[in-house]
Amino acid sequence: MADGETGRTFRLAYVPGVTPAKWVNVWTERMPDVPITLVAVPAAEVVDLLRNGGADAGLVRLPIDREGLSVIPLYVETTVAVVPKDHVATAADEVSIADLADDEVFHPLDDTIEWPVRPGLPAFTRPATTADAVEMVASGTGILLVPLSLARLHHRRDLTHRPVSDAPQSQVALSWPTDATTDLVEDFIGVVRGRTVNSSRGRTPTEKPAQRRAPKPAQKSSGRRAVPADRRKKGRRPR
């Protein structure tokens, strides 16, 4: 841990559906003197939070406005259709966008999937949040396409979901203000990238490794074999 980090807290923002537990556990084990504080934030607000210093780094859904931010993509999520349990889509293990052409599809304002063309038919309204859209799906007025983790987050007994084989996918990434790339941020980058505690993290080491002693210069050989002391005799050996 770098000088001056004692007593600090690392603040990690995360958007709905993203589960930071596995990285938090590694951090807690590796950095016991630096507590980690989790900041839950709506996907639409995470960029402003990072730029305003409300968190040191954040787990976000791409795409985002990257101005002033560094981004490391982490993983991609399957897109699923959230439908009532009696919907025709439940007859198959997965569906395509073409299968949903006649369905009204909600497009919530906090949708983070980048659609070249919106699937299905436009719903009668745009819900403010994914949670609101799920409620509307439950009322039987349309369906919803979301990353798998959000479908699980908003699970209801009267709804189910199916993978959409040809839909764009949501990508989760780690982001932070480029001008605030602190040692703690570098440490967390090492955690999410799976680096070991002893691996190089691209930051200045905080502890100098023990210095090795310089090896003694090798003595020049005279070309003659050494003779044990007890065999040495004075004078020359007769020829």
PDB file of C-alpha atoms in Angstrom:
ATOM      1  CA  MET A   1       0.000   0.000   0.000  1.00  0.00           C
ATOM      2  CA  ALA A   2       1.340   3.408  -0.958  1.00  0.00           C
ATOM      3  CA  ASP A   3       2.320   6.055   1.566  1.00  0.00           C
ATOM      4  CA  GLY A   4      -0.678   8.126   2.616  1.00  0.00           C
ATOM      5  CA  GLU A   5      -3.252   5.455   1.747  1.00  0.00           C
ATOM      6  CA  THR A   6      -3.718   4.352   5.355  1.00  0.00           C
ATOM      7  CA  GLY A   7      -7.167   5.365   6.547  1.00  0.00           C
ATOM      8  CA  ARG A   8      -8.498   5.805   3.007  1.00  0.00           C
ATOM      9  CA  THR A   9     -11.519   4.082   1.523  1.00  0.00           C
ATOM     10  CA  PHE A  10     -11.815   2.878  -2.059  1.00  0.00           C
ATOM     11  CA  ARG A  11     -15.236   3.832  -3.456  1.00  0.00           C
ATOM     12  CA  LEU A  12     -16.597   1.555  -6.153  1.00  0.00           C
ATOM     13  CA  ALA A  13     -19.778   2.472  -8.004  1.00  0.00           C
ATOM     14  CA  TYR A  14     -21.812  -0.207  -9.771  1.00  0.00           C
ATOM     15  CA  VAL A  15     -24.910  -0.199 -11.932  1.00  0.00           C
ATOM     16  CA  PRO A  16     -27.971  -2.461 -11.474  1.00  0.00           C
ATOM     17  CA  GLY A  17     -27.441  -6.111 -12.383  1.00  0.00           C
ATOM     18  CA  VAL A  18     -23.666  -5.999 -11.977  1.00  0.00           C
ATOM     19  CA  THR A  19     -22.414  -8.080  -9.045  1.00  0.00           C
ATOM     20  CA  PRO A  20     -19.031  -6.872  -7.732  1.00  0.00           C
ATOM     21  CA  ALA A  21     -18.833  -9.427  -4.896  1.00  0.00           C
ATOM     22  CA  LYS A  22     -16.041 -11.595  -6.348  1.00  0.00           C
ATOM     23  CA  TRP A  23     -13.750  -8.592  -6.820  1.00  0.00           C
ATOM     24  CA  VAL A  24     -14.684  -7.100  -3.457  1.00  0.00           C
ATOM     25  CA  ASN A  25     -13.728 -10.364  -1.750  1.00  0.00           C
ATOM     26  CA  VAL A  26     -10.298 -10.364  -3.406  1.00  0.00           C
ATOM     27  CA  TRP A  27      -9.787  -6.702  -2.495  1.00  0.00           C
ATOM     28  CA  THR A  28     -10.751  -7.298   1.149  1.00  0.00           C
ATOM     29  CA  GLU A  29      -8.274 -10.161   1.403  1.00  0.00           C
ATOM     30  CA  ARG A  30      -5.497  -8.330  -0.408  1.00  0.00           C
ATOM     31  CA  MET A  31      -6.007  -4.801   0.977  1.00  0.00           C
ATOM     32  CA  PRO A  32      -7.283  -5.228   4.551  1.00  0.00           C
ATOM     33  CA  ASP A  33      -6.167  -1.720   5.538  1.00  0.00           C
ATOM     34  CA  VAL A  34      -8.226  -0.037   2.791  1.00  0.00           C
ATOM     35  CA  PRO A  35     -11.979  -0.653   3.169  1.00  0.00           C
ATOM     36  CA  ILE A  36     -14.045  -0.730  -0.022  1.00  0.00           C
ATOM     37  CA  THR A  37     -17.327   1.162  -0.143  1.00  0.00           C
ATOM     38  CA  LEU A  38     -19.940   0.142  -2.713  1.00  0.00           C
ATOM     39  CA  VAL A  39     -22.050   2.864  -4.314  1.00  0.00           C
ATOM     40  CA  ALA A  40     -25.174   1.640  -6.138  1.00  0.00           C
ATOM     41  CA  VAL A  41     -26.067   4.055  -8.922  1.00  0.00           C
ATOM     42  CA  PRO A  42     -28.498   4.017 -11.888  1.00  0.00           C
ATOM     43  CA  ALA A  43     -26.804   3.295 -15.216  1.00  0.00           C
ATOM     44  CA  ALA A  44     -27.777   6.718 -16.546  1.00  0.00           C
ATOM     45  CA  GLU A  45     -26.057   8.499 -13.653  1.00  0.00           C
ATOM     46  CA  VAL A  46     -22.798   6.592 -13.225  1.00  0.00           C
ATOM     47  CA  VAL A  47     -20.745   8.722 -15.656  1.00  0.00           C
ATOM     48  CA  ASP A  48     -21.660  11.979 -13.894  1.00  0.00           C
ATOM     49  CA  LEU A  49     -20.890  10.359 -10.546  1.00  0.00           C
ATOM     50  CA  LEU A  50     -17.391   9.383 -11.694  1.00  0.00           C
ATOM     51  CA  ARG A  51     -16.664  12.775 -13.234  1.00  0.00           C
ATOM     52  CA  ASN A  52     -17.846  14.573 -10.096  1.00  0.00           C
ATOM     53  CA  GLY A  53     -15.602  12.503  -7.813  1.00  0.00           C
ATOM     54  CA  GLY A  54     -18.429  10.530  -6.226  1.00  0.00           C
ATOM     55  CA  ALA A  55     -16.489   7.279  -6.672  1.00  0.00           C
ATOM     56  CA  ASP A  56     -12.930   6.257  -7.461  1.00  0.00           C
ATOM     57  CA  ALA A  57     -14.048   3.800 -10.142  1.00  0.00           C
ATOM     58  CA  GLY A  58     -17.228   2.225 -11.410  1.00  0.00           C
ATOM     59  CA  LEU A  59     -18.577  -0.947 -12.974  1.00  0.00           C
ATOM     60  CA  VAL A  60     -20.602   0.407 -15.887  1.00  0.00           C
ATOM     61  CA  ARG A  61     -22.528  -0.817 -18.907  1.00  0.00           C
ATOM     62  CA  LEU A  62     -21.220   0.191 -22.308  1.00  0.00           C
ATOM     63  CA  PRO A  63     -21.667   2.269 -24.309  1.00  0.00           C
ATOM     64  CA  ILE A  64     -20.998   5.378 -22.231  1.00  0.00           C
ATOM     65  CA  ASP A  65     -19.644   8.834 -23.005  1.00  0.00           C
ATOM     66  CA  ARG A  66     -15.915   8.161 -22.559  1.00  0.00           C
ATOM     67  CA  GLU A  67     -14.716  11.759 -22.516  1.00  0.00           C
ATOM     68  CA  GLY A  68     -12.241  12.103 -19.640  1.00  0.00           C
ATOM     69  CA  LEU A  69     -12.717   8.456 -18.634  1.00  0.00           C
ATOM     70  CA  SER A  70     -10.574   5.352 -18.975  1.00  0.00           C
ATOM     71  CA  VAL A  71     -12.409   2.104 -19.738  1.00  0.00           C
ATOM     72  CA  ILE A  72     -11.471  -1.568 -19.463  1.00  0.00           C
ATOM     73  CA  PRO A  73     -14.093  -3.956 -20.933  1.00  0.00           C
ATOM     74  CA  LEU A  74     -14.645  -6.956 -18.657  1.00  0.00           C
ATOM     75  CA  TYR A  75     -17.342  -9.265 -20.025  1.00  0.00           C
ATOM     76  CA  VAL A  76     -20.372  -9.473 -22.319  1.00  0.00           C
ATOM     77  CA  GLU A  77     -23.860 -10.490 -21.233  1.00  0.00           C
ATOM     78  CA  THR A  78     -26.497 -12.443 -23.119  1.00  0.00           C
ATOM     79  CA  THR A  79     -29.588 -10.441 -24.088  1.00  0.00           C
ATOM     80  CA  VAL A  80     -32.895 -12.053 -23.123  1.00  0.00           C
ATOM     81  CA  ALA A  81     -36.570 -11.367 -23.764  1.00  0.00           C
ATOM     82  CA  VAL A  82     -38.624 -10.987 -20.594  1.00  0.00           C
ATOM     83  CA  VAL A  83     -42.120 -12.310 -21.279  1.00  0.00           C
ATOM     84  CA  PRO A  84     -45.200 -13.598 -19.424  1.00  0.00           C
ATOM     85  CA  LYS A  85     -45.070 -17.332 -18.728  1.00  0.00           C
ATOM     86  CA  ASP A  86     -47.870 -18.006 -21.205  1.00  0.00           C
ATOM     87  CA  HIS A  87     -46.121 -16.168 -24.071  1.00  0.00           C
ATOM     88  CA  VAL A  88     -45.540 -18.114 -27.267  1.00  0.00           C
ATOM     89  CA  ALA A  89     -41.765 -17.515 -26.953  1.00  0.00           C
ATOM     90  CA  THR A  90     -41.642 -19.895 -23.992  1.00  0.00           C
ATOM     91  CA  ALA A  91     -42.186 -22.839 -26.353  1.00  0.00           C
ATOM     92  CA  ALA A  92     -38.548 -22.556 -27.515  1.00  0.00           C
ATOM     93  CA  ASP A  93     -35.210 -22.549 -25.693  1.00  0.00           C
ATOM     94  CA  GLU A  94     -34.241 -19.323 -27.471  1.00  0.00           C
ATOM     95  CA  VAL A  95     -35.788 -16.847 -29.882  1.00  0.00           C
ATOM     96  CA  SER A  96     -34.641 -14.481 -32.614  1.00  0.00           C
ATOM     97  CA  ILE A  97     -35.501 -10.844 -33.230  1.00  0.00           C
ATOM     98  CA  ALA A  98     -37.706 -11.959 -36.122  1.00  0.00           C
ATOM     99  CA  ASP A  99     -39.730 -14.102 -33.698  1.00  0.00           C
ATOM    100  CA  LEU A 100     -40.619 -10.925 -31.779  1.00  0.00           C
ATOM    101  CA  ALA A 101     -41.612  -8.828 -34.807  1.00  0.00           C
ATOM    102  CA  ASP A 102     -45.301  -8.697 -33.830  1.00  0.00           C
ATOM    103  CA  ASP A 103     -44.710  -7.959 -30.133  1.00  0.00           C
ATOM    104  CA  GLU A 104     -44.797  -4.528 -28.569  1.00  0.00           C
ATOM    105  CA  VAL A 105     -41.349  -4.062 -27.016  1.00  0.00           C
ATOM    106  CA  PHE A 106     -40.723  -1.619 -24.192  1.00  0.00           C
ATOM    107  CA  HIS A 107     -37.700   0.654 -24.502  1.00  0.00           C
ATOM    108  CA  PRO A 108     -37.027   2.069 -21.022  1.00  0.00           C
ATOM    109  CA  LEU A 109     -35.102   5.321 -20.709  1.00  0.00           C
ATOM    110  CA  ASP A 110     -32.302   3.551 -18.825  1.00  0.00           C
ATOM    111  CA  ASP A 111     -31.804   0.908 -21.527  1.00  0.00           C
ATOM    112  CA  THR A 112     -28.079   0.330 -22.084  1.00  0.00           C
ATOM    113  CA  ILE A 113     -28.256  -2.007 -25.092  1.00  0.00           C
ATOM    114  CA  GLU A 114     -27.151  -0.273 -28.281  1.00  0.00           C
ATOM    115  CA  TRP A 115     -29.784  -1.107 -30.902  1.00  0.00           C
ATOM    116  CA  PRO A 116     -29.064  -0.382 -34.593  1.00  0.00           C
ATOM    117  CA  VAL A 117     -32.795  -0.991 -35.133  1.00  0.00           C
ATOM    118  CA  ARG A 118     -35.281  -1.422 -32.310  1.00  0.00           C
ATOM    119  CA  PRO A 119     -36.893  -4.901 -32.337  1.00  0.00           C
ATOM    120  CA  GLY A 120     -40.621  -5.523 -32.494  1.00  0.00           C
ATOM    121  CA  LEU A 121     -43.300  -2.851 -32.455  1.00  0.00           C
ATOM    122  CA  PRO A 122     -42.977   0.366 -30.421  1.00  0.00           C
ATOM    123  CA  ALA A 123     -44.816   0.096 -27.088  1.00  0.00           C
ATOM    124  CA  PHE A 124     -47.390   2.707 -26.105  1.00  0.00           C
ATOM    125  CA  THR A 125     -44.963   4.384 -23.696  1.00  0.00           C
ATOM    126  CA  ARG A 126     -41.295   4.546 -22.692  1.00  0.00           C
ATOM    127  CA  PRO A 127     -40.967   3.555 -19.024  1.00  0.00           C
ATOM    128  CA  ALA A 128     -38.511   5.583 -16.958  1.00  0.00           C
ATOM    129  CA  THR A 129     -36.678   2.528 -15.663  1.00  0.00           C
ATOM    130  CA  THR A 130     -36.195  -1.153 -16.385  1.00  0.00           C
ATOM    131  CA  ALA A 131     -38.041  -1.937 -13.143  1.00  0.00           C
ATOM    132  CA  ASP A 132     -41.075   0.013 -14.419  1.00  0.00           C
ATOM    133  CA  ALA A 133     -40.891  -1.836 -17.743  1.00  0.00           C
ATOM    134  CA  VAL A 134     -40.901  -5.208 -15.972  1.00  0.00           C
ATOM    135  CA  GLU A 135     -44.093  -4.196 -14.172  1.00  0.00           C
ATOM    136  CA  MET A 136     -45.687  -3.367 -17.511  1.00  0.00           C
ATOM    137  CA  VAL A 137     -44.634  -6.714 -18.978  1.00  0.00           C
ATOM    138  CA  ALA A 138     -46.331  -8.387 -16.015  1.00  0.00           C
ATOM    139  CA  SER A 139     -49.535  -6.494 -16.863  1.00  0.00           C
ATOM    140  CA  GLY A 140     -49.502  -8.087 -20.319  1.00  0.00           C
ATOM    141  CA  THR A 141     -48.969  -4.928 -22.358  1.00  0.00           C
ATOM    142  CA  GLY A 142     -45.652  -5.812 -24.002  1.00  0.00           C
ATOM    143  CA  ILE A 143     -42.291  -7.529 -23.617  1.00  0.00           C
ATOM    144  CA  LEU A 144     -38.797  -6.338 -22.703  1.00  0.00           C
ATOM    145  CA  LEU A 145     -35.277  -7.116 -23.917  1.00  0.00           C
ATOM    146  CA  VAL A 146     -32.542  -6.718 -21.297  1.00  0.00           C
ATOM    147  CA  PRO A 147     -29.164  -8.172 -20.258  1.00  0.00           C
ATOM    148  CA  LEU A 148     -29.549 -11.483 -18.442  1.00  0.00           C
ATOM    149  CA  SER A 149     -28.417 -10.081 -15.090  1.00  0.00           C
ATOM    150  CA  LEU A 150     -31.207  -7.479 -15.155  1.00  0.00           C
ATOM    151  CA  ALA A 151     -33.799 -10.151 -15.919  1.00  0.00           C
ATOM    152  CA  ARG A 152     -32.566 -12.037 -12.864  1.00  0.00           C
ATOM    153  CA  LEU A 153     -32.478  -8.892 -10.751  1.00  0.00           C
ATOM    154  CA  HIS A 154     -36.140  -8.138 -11.546  1.00  0.00           C
ATOM    155  CA  HIS A 155     -37.325 -11.753 -11.437  1.00  0.00           C
ATOM    156  CA  ARG A 156     -41.043 -12.350 -10.889  1.00  0.00           C
ATOM    157  CA  ARG A 157     -42.921 -15.607 -10.573  1.00  0.00           C
ATOM    158  CA  ASP A 158     -45.340 -14.648 -13.339  1.00  0.00           C
ATOM    159  CA  LEU A 159     -42.560 -13.834 -15.825  1.00  0.00           C
ATOM    160  CA  THR A 160     -39.774 -15.772 -17.501  1.00  0.00           C
ATOM    161  CA  HIS A 161     -37.075 -15.052 -20.071  1.00  0.00           C
ATOM    162  CA  ARG A 162     -35.515 -16.540 -23.176  1.00  0.00           C
ATOM    163  CA  PRO A 163     -32.148 -15.767 -24.853  1.00  0.00           C
ATOM    164  CA  VAL A 164     -32.395 -13.713 -28.041  1.00  0.00           C
ATOM    165  CA  SER A 165     -29.826 -15.313 -30.331  1.00  0.00           C
ATOM    166  CA  ASP A 166     -29.163 -12.407 -32.700  1.00  0.00           C
ATOM    167  CA  ALA A 167     -29.641  -9.411 -30.406  1.00  0.00           C
ATOM    168  CA  PRO A 168     -26.866  -6.935 -29.557  1.00  0.00           C
ATOM    169  CA  GLN A 169     -25.257  -7.690 -26.204  1.00  0.00           C
ATOM    170  CA  SER A 170     -24.505  -5.523 -23.213  1.00  0.00           C
ATOM    171  CA  GLN A 171     -20.868  -5.164 -22.176  1.00  0.00           C
ATOM    172  CA  VAL A 172     -19.787  -4.508 -18.601  1.00  0.00           C
ATOM    173  CA  ALA A 173     -16.627  -2.482 -18.061  1.00  0.00           C
ATOM    174  CA  LEU A 174     -14.517  -0.861 -15.361  1.00  0.00           C
ATOM    175  CA  SER A 175     -14.245   2.913 -15.756  1.00  0.00           C
ATOM    176  CA  TRP A 176     -12.601   5.746 -13.845  1.00  0.00           C
ATOM    177  CA  PRO A 177     -11.538   9.373 -14.437  1.00  0.00           C
ATOM    178  CA  THR A 178      -8.287   9.265 -16.394  1.00  0.00           C
ATOM    179  CA  ASP A 179      -6.854  12.223 -14.474  1.00  0.00           C
ATOM    180  CA  ALA A 180      -7.527  10.431 -11.185  1.00  0.00           C
ATOM    181  CA  THR A 181      -5.698   7.175 -11.860  1.00  0.00           C
ATOM    182  CA  THR A 182      -4.506   6.675  -8.298  1.00  0.00           C
ATOM    183  CA  ASP A 183      -2.521   3.816  -6.817  1.00  0.00           C
ATOM    184  CA  LEU A 184      -5.768   2.418  -5.397  1.00  0.00           C
ATOM    185  CA  VAL A 185      -7.344   2.455  -8.844  1.00  0.00           C
ATOM    186  CA  GLU A 186      -4.291   0.607 -10.179  1.00  0.00           C
ATOM    187  CA  ASP A 187      -4.709  -1.932  -7.388  1.00  0.00           C
ATOM    188  CA  PHE A 188      -8.348  -2.519  -8.333  1.00  0.00           C
ATOM    189  CA  ILE A 189      -7.429  -2.862 -12.002  1.00  0.00           C
ATOM    190  CA  GLY A 190      -5.075  -5.620 -10.911  1.00  0.00           C
ATOM    191  CA  VAL A 191      -7.941  -7.319  -9.057  1.00  0.00           C
ATOM    192  CA  VAL A 192     -10.390  -7.313 -11.972  1.00  0.00           C
ATOM    193  CA  ARG A 193      -7.675  -8.466 -14.383  1.00  0.00           C
ATOM    194  CA  GLY A 194      -6.848 -11.388 -12.129  1.00  0.00           C
ATOM    195  CA  ARG A 195      -3.285 -10.368 -11.394  1.00  0.00           C
ATOM    196  CA  THR A 196      -1.606 -12.037  -8.474  1.00  0.00           C
ATOM    197  CA  VAL A 197      -0.506  -9.963  -5.527  1.00  0.00           C
ATOM    198  CA  ASN A 198       3.132 -10.211  -6.637  1.00  0.00           C
ATOM    199  CA  SER A 199       2.602  -9.387 -10.301  1.00  0.00           C
ATOM    200  CA  SER A 200       3.495  -6.082 -11.907  1.00  0.00           C
ATOM    201  CA  ARG A 201       0.669  -3.565 -11.808  1.00  0.00           C
ATOM    202  CA  GLY A 202       2.191  -0.793 -13.869  1.00  0.00           C
ATOM    203  CA  ARG A 203       2.619   1.474 -10.851  1.00  0.00           C
ATOM    204  CA  THR A 204       5.617   2.596  -8.877  1.00  0.00           C
ATOM    205  CA  PRO A 205       6.454  -0.024  -6.235  1.00  0.00           C
ATOM    206  CA  THR A 206       5.687   1.158  -2.725  1.00  0.00           C
ATOM    207  CA  GLU A 207       8.257  -1.051  -1.088  1.00  0.00           C
ATOM    208  CA  LYS A 208      11.768  -1.369  -2.388  1.00  0.00           C
ATOM    209  CA  PRO A 209      12.847  -4.960  -2.869  1.00  0.00           C
ATOM    210  CA  ALA A 210      15.778  -6.150  -0.811  1.00  0.00           C
ATOM    211  CA  GLN A 211      18.953  -5.175  -2.589  1.00  0.00           C
ATOM    212  CA  ARG A 212      21.161  -7.983  -3.702  1.00  0.00           C
ATOM    213  CA  ARG A 213      24.830  -7.864  -2.915  1.00  0.00           C
ATOM    214  CA  ALA A 214      26.967  -7.272  -5.921  1.00  0.00           C
ATOM    215  CA  PRO A 215      28.934 -10.416  -6.763  1.00  0.00           C
ATOM    216  CA  LYS A 216      32.643 -10.290  -6.072  1.00  0.00           C
ATOM    217  CA  PRO A 217      34.729  -9.881  -9.202  1.00  0.00           C
ATOM    218  CA  ALA A 218      36.078 -13.202 -10.377  1.00  0.00           C
ATOM    219  CA  GLN A 219      39.794 -13.668  -9.804  1.00  0.00           C
ATOM    220  CA  LYS A 220      41.908 -14.157 -12.868  1.00  0.00           C
ATOM    221  CA  SER A 221      43.272 -17.641 -13.259  1.00  0.00           C
ATOM    222  CA  SER A 222      47.057 -18.033 -13.484  1.00  0.00           C
ATOM    223  CA  GLY A 223      46.672 -21.169 -15.532  1.00  0.00           C
ATOM    224  CA  ARG A 224      48.363 -23.242 -12.788  1.00  0.00           C
ATOM    225  CA  ARG A 225      46.548 -25.734 -10.599  1.00  0.00           C
ATOM    226  CA  ALA A 226      46.354 -24.921  -6.903  1.00  0.00           C
ATOM    227  CA  VAL A 227      48.480 -27.111  -4.708  1.00  0.00           C
ATOM    228  CA  PRO A 228      47.224 -28.098  -1.221  1.00  0.00           C
ATOM    229  CA  ALA A 229      49.174 -26.448   1.593  1.00  0.00           C
ATOM    230  CA  ASP A 230      50.357 -29.735   3.079  1.00  0.00           C
ATOM    231  CA  ARG A 231      51.961 -30.698  -0.199  1.00  0.00           C
ATOM    232  CA  ARG A 232      53.845 -27.487  -0.729  1.00  0.00           C
ATOM    233  CA  LYS A 233      57.636 -27.724  -0.225  1.00  0.00           C
ATOM    234  CA  LYS A 234      60.273 -25.158  -0.199  1.00  0.00           C
ATOM    235  CA  GLY A 235      62.653 -25.028  -3.080  1.00  0.00           C
ATOM    236  CA  ARG A 236      62.375 -26.369  -6.527  1.00  0.00           C
ATOM    237  CA  ARG A 237      61.483 -29.908  -7.412  1.00  0.00           C
ATOM    238  CA  PRO A 238      64.487 -31.637  -8.967  1.00  0.00           C
ATOM    239  CA  ARG A 239      64.217 -32.234 -12.690  1.00  0.00           C
TER     240      ARG A 239
END
